[in-house]
Coordinates of C-alpha atoms in Angstrom, one line a residue:
M1 CA 0.0 0.0 0.0
D2 CA 1.4 3.4 -1.0
N3 CA 1.1 6.0 1.8
S4 CA 2.7 8.7 -0.2
N5 CA -0.6 10.4 -1.1
S6 CA -1.4 13.5 1.0
L7 CA -4.8 14.3 2.3
T8 CA -5.2 16.9 -0.4
E9 CA -4.4 14.4 -3.1
I10 CA -7.0 12.0 -1.7
F11 CA -9.8 14.5 -0.8
G12 CA -9.0 17.6 -2.8
D13 CA -8.7 21.1 -1.5
Y14 CA -10.5 21.8 1.7
I15 CA -11.1 24.8 3.9
I16 CA -11.9 24.7 7.6
T17 CA -13.7 27.7 9.0
Y18 CA -14.8 28.2 12.6
T19 CA -16.6 31.5 13.0
R20 CA -16.7 33.8 16.0
A21 CA -20.5 33.2 16.2
E22 CA -19.9 29.4 16.3
A23 CA -17.3 29.8 19.0
I24 CA -19.8 31.9 21.1
T25 CA -22.6 29.4 20.4
D26 CA -20.3 26.5 21.4
G27 CA -19.1 28.2 24.6
V28 CA -15.5 28.6 23.4
L29 CA -15.9 32.3 23.7
I30 CA -18.2 34.1 26.1
D31 CA -19.9 37.3 24.8
V32 CA -19.5 40.1 27.3
T33 CA -20.5 42.9 25.0
E34 CA -23.2 44.4 27.2
T35 CA -20.9 44.8 30.2
A36 CA -18.1 46.0 27.9
K37 CA -20.4 48.8 26.5
E38 CA -20.8 50.0 30.0
A39 CA -17.0 50.1 30.3
G40 CA -16.7 52.2 27.2
F41 CA -16.1 49.7 24.4
K42 CA -17.7 50.4 21.0
Y43 CA -17.1 47.0 19.5
P44 CA -18.4 43.5 20.5
V45 CA -16.2 41.9 23.2
A46 CA -15.8 38.3 24.1
I47 CA -13.6 36.5 26.6
T48 CA -12.2 33.0 26.3
T49 CA -13.5 30.2 28.5
A50 CA -10.2 30.0 30.3
L51 CA -10.4 33.7 31.3
H52 CA -14.1 33.2 32.2
S53 CA -13.1 30.3 34.5
M54 CA -10.4 32.4 36.1
I55 CA -12.9 35.2 36.8
A56 CA -15.4 32.8 38.2
D57 CA -12.9 30.9 40.4
I58 CA -13.0 33.2 43.4
P59 CA -10.9 32.1 46.4
K60 CA -12.9 31.7 49.7
K61 CA -10.7 34.4 51.3
Y62 CA -12.2 36.9 48.8
D63 CA -15.8 35.7 49.0
Y64 CA -16.9 39.3 49.1
Q65 CA -16.0 39.5 45.4
D66 CA -18.4 38.3 42.6
Y67 CA -18.1 37.4 39.0
N68 CA -19.6 40.6 37.7
G69 CA -17.2 42.8 39.7
R70 CA -14.2 40.8 38.5
L71 CA -15.4 40.9 34.9
W72 CA -15.8 44.7 35.3
D73 CA -12.2 45.0 36.4
V74 CA -11.0 42.9 33.5
L75 CA -13.0 45.1 31.0
W76 CA -12.2 48.5 32.6
M77 CA -8.5 47.8 32.7
A78 CA -8.6 46.6 29.1
M79 CA -10.3 49.8 28.1
L80 CA -7.6 51.9 29.9
A81 CA -4.9 49.8 28.3
A82 CA -6.5 50.1 24.9
R83 CA -6.5 53.9 25.1
Q84 CA -2.7 53.8 25.6
S85 CA -2.0 51.2 23.0
K86 CA -1.0 51.9 19.4
S87 CA -1.5 48.3 18.4
N88 CA -4.4 46.0 17.7
Q89 CA -3.0 43.6 20.3
F90 CA -1.7 44.4 23.7
N91 CA -1.1 42.8 27.1
Y92 CA -2.3 44.5 30.3
Q93 CA -2.5 43.6 34.0
V94 CA -5.4 43.4 36.3
I95 CA -5.6 42.7 40.1
M96 CA -7.3 39.3 40.5
N97 CA -6.6 36.7 43.1
I98 CA -6.8 33.2 41.8
I99 CA -7.1 29.9 43.7
G100 CA -3.8 28.1 43.8
T101 CA -1.5 31.1 43.2
N102 CA -0.2 34.0 45.3
K103 CA 0.1 36.2 42.3
K104 CA -1.9 39.4 42.8
Y105 CA -1.5 40.8 39.2
Q106 CA -2.7 38.7 36.3
T107 CA -1.5 39.5 32.8
L108 CA -4.2 39.4 30.1
K109 CA -4.1 39.9 26.3
A110 CA -6.6 41.8 24.2
I111 CA -6.8 41.6 20.4
C112 CA -8.9 43.7 18.1
S113 CA -9.5 41.8 14.8
G114 CA -12.0 41.3 12.1
G115 CA -15.1 39.5 13.0
D116 CA -17.1 37.0 10.9
N117 CA -17.9 39.8 8.4
G118 CA -14.8 41.8 8.8
E119 CA -16.2 44.1 11.4
P120 CA -14.0 45.1 14.4
V121 CA -14.3 42.7 17.4
I122 CA -12.3 42.4 20.6
T123 CA -11.3 39.2 22.3
I124 CA -9.7 39.2 25.8
M125 CA -7.8 36.1 26.8
L126 CA -4.9 34.7 28.8
P127 CA -1.4 35.6 27.4
N128 CA -0.7 32.0 26.1
E129 CA -4.0 31.8 24.1
D130 CA -4.6 32.7 20.5

């Protein structure tokens, strides 16, 4: 049996697309646009599930905090950093205590890119995410 054929030779050209809308529907991204508007964003904003989990994972020591307040901090600090940035991608820091770490400051990444129809959209994530 000859295994020298590539997938393209066997199946032809193929294109894989995964839209932002599908990612939101699937829960890969969490749409936080309504809260982001309150923080001053003009474009749709989503956060990754990893960031969503980090925001929701409140240490017992900080039980006076809640998800909405921590989300607000993430978005407000992103807005302040965006005003200073000259790039469509930037890192910024937010104070957020996380279970299992003594780090007080968390570094996050924000990217403004083209959405499903080329419109500007913003995604906020952990620094190691794309």
